[in-house]
Backbone as a ProteinNet text record, in pm:
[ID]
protein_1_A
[PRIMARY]
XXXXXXXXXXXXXXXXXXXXXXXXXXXXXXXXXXXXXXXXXXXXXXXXXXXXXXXXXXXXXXXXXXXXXXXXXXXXXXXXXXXXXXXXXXXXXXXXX
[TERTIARY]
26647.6	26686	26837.4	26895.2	27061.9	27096.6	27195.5	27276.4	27365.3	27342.1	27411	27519.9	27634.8	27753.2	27805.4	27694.8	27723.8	27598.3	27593.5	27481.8	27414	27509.5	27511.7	27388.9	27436.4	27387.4	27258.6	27238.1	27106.8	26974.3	27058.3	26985.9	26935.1	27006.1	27011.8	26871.5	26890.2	26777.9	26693.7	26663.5	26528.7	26503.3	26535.2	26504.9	26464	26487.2	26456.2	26302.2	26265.9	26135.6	26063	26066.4	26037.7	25975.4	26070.2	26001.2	25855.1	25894.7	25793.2	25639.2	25676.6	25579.1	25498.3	25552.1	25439.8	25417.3	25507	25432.1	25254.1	25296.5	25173.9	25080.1	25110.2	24995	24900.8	25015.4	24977.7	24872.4	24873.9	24817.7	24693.4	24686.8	24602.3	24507.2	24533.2	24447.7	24365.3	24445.6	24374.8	24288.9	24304.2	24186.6	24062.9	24095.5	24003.7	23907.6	23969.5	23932.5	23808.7	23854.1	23778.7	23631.5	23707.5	23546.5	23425.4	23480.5	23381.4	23286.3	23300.4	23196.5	23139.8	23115	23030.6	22960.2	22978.9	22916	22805.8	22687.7	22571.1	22572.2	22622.7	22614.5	22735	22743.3	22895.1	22906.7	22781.6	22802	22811.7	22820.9	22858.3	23015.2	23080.9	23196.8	23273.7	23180.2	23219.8	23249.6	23184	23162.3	23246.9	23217.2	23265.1	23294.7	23200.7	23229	23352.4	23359.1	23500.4	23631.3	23628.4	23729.7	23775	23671.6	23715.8	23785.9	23703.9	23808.8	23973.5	23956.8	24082.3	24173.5	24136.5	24200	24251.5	24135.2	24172.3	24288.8	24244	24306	24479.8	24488.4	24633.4	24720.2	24627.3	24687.4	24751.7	24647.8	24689.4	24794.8	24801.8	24942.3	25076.9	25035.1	25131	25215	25104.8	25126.1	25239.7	25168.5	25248.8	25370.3	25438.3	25525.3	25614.5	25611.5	25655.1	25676.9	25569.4	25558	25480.7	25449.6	25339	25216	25140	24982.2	24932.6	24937	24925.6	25003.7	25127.8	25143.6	25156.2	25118.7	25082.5	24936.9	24810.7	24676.8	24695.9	24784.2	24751.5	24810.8	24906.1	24922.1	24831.9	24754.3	24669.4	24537	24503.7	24382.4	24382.4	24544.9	24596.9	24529.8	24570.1	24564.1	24382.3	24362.7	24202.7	24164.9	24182.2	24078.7	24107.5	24244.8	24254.5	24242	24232.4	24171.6	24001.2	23943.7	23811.3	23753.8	23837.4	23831	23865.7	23923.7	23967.6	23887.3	23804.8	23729.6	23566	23558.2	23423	23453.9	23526.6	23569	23531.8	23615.3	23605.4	23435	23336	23223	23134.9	23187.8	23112.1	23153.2	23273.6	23282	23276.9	23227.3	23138.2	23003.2	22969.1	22812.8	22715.7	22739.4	22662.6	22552.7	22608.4	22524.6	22446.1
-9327.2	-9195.8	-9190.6	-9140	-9142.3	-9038.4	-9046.4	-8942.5	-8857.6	-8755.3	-8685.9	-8624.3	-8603.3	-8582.1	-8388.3	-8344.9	-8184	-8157.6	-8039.6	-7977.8	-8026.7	-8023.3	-8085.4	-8177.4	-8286.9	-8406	-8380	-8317.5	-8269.2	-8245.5	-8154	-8057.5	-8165.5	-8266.7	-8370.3	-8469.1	-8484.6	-8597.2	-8512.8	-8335.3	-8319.3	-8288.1	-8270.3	-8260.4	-8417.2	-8485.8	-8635.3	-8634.2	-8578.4	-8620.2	-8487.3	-8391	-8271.6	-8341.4	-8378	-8472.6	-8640.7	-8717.6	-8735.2	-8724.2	-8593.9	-8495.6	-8535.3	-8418.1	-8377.8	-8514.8	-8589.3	-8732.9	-8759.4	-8740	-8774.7	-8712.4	-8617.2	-8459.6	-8525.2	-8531.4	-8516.8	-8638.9	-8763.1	-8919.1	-8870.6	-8784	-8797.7	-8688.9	-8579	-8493.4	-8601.8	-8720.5	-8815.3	-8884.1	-8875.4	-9002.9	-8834.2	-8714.9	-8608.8	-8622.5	-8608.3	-8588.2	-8717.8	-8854.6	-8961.1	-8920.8	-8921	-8875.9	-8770.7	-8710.2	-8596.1	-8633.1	-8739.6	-8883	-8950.9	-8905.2	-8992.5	-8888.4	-8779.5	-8657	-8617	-8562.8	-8569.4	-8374.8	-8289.2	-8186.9	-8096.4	-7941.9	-7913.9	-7915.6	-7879.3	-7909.8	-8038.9	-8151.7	-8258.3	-8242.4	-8186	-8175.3	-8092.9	-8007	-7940.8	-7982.9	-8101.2	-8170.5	-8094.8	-7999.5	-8005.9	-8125.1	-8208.4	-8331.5	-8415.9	-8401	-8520.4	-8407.3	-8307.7	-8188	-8214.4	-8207	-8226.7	-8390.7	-8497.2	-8633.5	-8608	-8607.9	-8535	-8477.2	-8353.1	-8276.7	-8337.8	-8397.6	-8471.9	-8592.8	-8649.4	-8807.6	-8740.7	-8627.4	-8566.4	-8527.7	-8457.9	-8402.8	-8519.1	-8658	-8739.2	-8829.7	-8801.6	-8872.3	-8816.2	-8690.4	-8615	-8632.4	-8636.8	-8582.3	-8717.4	-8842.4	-8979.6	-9016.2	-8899.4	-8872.3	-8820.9	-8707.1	-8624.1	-8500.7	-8418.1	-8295	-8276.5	-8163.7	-8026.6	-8042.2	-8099.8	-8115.8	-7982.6	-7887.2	-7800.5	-7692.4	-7781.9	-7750.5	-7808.8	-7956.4	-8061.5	-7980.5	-7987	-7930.1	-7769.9	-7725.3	-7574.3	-7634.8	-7663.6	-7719.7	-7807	-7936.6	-7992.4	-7911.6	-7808.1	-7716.6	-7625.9	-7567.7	-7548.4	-7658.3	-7776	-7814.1	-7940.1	-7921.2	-7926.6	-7841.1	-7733.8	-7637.9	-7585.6	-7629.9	-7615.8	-7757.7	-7835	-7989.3	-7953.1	-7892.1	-7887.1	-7777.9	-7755.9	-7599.7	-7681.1	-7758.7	-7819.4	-7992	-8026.9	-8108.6	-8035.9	-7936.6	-7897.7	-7833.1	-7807.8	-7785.5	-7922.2	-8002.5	-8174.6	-8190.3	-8175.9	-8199.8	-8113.5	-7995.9	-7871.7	-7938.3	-7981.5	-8049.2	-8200.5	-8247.2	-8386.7	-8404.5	-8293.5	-8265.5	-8322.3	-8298.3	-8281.7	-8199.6	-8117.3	-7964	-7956.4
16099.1	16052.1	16042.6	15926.1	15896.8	16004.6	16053	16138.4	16003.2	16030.7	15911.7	15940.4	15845.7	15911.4	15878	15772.5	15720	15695.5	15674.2	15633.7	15513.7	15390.3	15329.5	15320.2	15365.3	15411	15432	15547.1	15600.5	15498.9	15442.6	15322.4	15216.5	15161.4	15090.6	15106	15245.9	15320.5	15298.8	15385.3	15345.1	15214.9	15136	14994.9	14940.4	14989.1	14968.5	14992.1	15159.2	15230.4	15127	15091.1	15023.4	14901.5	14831.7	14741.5	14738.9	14829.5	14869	14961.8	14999.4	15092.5	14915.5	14879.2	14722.2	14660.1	14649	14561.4	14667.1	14803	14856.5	14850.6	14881.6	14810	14693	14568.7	14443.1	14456.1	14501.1	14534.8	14644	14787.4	14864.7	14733.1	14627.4	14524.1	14478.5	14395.4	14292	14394.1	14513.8	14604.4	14616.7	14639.3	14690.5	14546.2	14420.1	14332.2	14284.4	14332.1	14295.7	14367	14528	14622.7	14573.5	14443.2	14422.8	14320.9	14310.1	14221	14291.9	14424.8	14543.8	14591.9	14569	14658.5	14593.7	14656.2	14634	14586.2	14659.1	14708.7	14718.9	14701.4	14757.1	14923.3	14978.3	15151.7	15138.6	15074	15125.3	15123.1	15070.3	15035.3	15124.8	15133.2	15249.5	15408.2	15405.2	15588.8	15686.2	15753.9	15893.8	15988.5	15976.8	16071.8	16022.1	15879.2	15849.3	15844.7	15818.8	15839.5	16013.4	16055.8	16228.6	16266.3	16189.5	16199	16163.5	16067.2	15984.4	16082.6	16149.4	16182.8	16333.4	16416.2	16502.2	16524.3	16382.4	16309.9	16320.1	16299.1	16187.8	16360.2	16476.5	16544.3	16666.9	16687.6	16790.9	16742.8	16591	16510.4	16565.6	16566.9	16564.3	16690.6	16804.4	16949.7	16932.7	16879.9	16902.7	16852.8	16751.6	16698.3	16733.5	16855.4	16916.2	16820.4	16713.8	16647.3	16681.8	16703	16738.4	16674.6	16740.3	16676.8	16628.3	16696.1	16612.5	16463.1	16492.8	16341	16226.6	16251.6	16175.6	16079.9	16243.6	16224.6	16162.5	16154.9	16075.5	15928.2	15918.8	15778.3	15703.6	15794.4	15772.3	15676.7	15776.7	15703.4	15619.7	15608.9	15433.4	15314.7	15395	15275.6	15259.3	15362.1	15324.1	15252	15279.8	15203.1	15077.8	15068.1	14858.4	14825.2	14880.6	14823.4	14806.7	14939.3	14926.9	14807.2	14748.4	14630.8	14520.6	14529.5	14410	14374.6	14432.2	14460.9	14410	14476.5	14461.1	14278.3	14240.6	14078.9	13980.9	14063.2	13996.3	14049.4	14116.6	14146.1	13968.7	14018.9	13921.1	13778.7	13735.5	13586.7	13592.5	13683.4	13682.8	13609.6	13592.2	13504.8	13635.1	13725.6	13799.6	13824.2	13801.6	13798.2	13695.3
[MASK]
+++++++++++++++++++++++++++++++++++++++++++++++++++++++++++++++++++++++++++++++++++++++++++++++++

């Protein structure tokens, strides 16, 4: 991590990580979006049980990181659940239905 010498600076770097936050977003959408060509169902899509891996998976990262598992896990389930909205869309114009 750069030691930064102004705000400046600061502001600079996170606008750096800001930007690849969303490249990953946009990349973990295209993998949500593929999975909805494997799904049988929208409760499959729905899983509670892999929402809870997930959420588990996201928070013992975190703890090991030294950030707040729980605000990793509240951001985390932001963004499950407009993946899971936007997935079950890509299911519905799969001609599945």
């Amino acid at each position: 991590m750069k030691k930064c010498k102004t705000l400046e600076e600061v502001r600079k770097e996170v606008d750096k990580i800001d930007e690849e936050l969303v490249k990953l977003i946009a990349k973990r959408s295209k993998y949500v979006k593929q999975a909805a060509k494997f799904k049988e169902s929208v409760e499959e899509i729905k899983s509670d049980e892999r929402i809870d891996d997930v959420l588990n998976h996201v928070r013992h990262l975190a703890a090991t990181l030294g950030i707040s598992p729980n605000l990793v896990a509240d951001i985390f389930k932001i963004l499950i659940d407009k993946m899971v909205e936007m997935e079950i869309e890509e299911f519905k114009h799969g001609g599945v239905y």
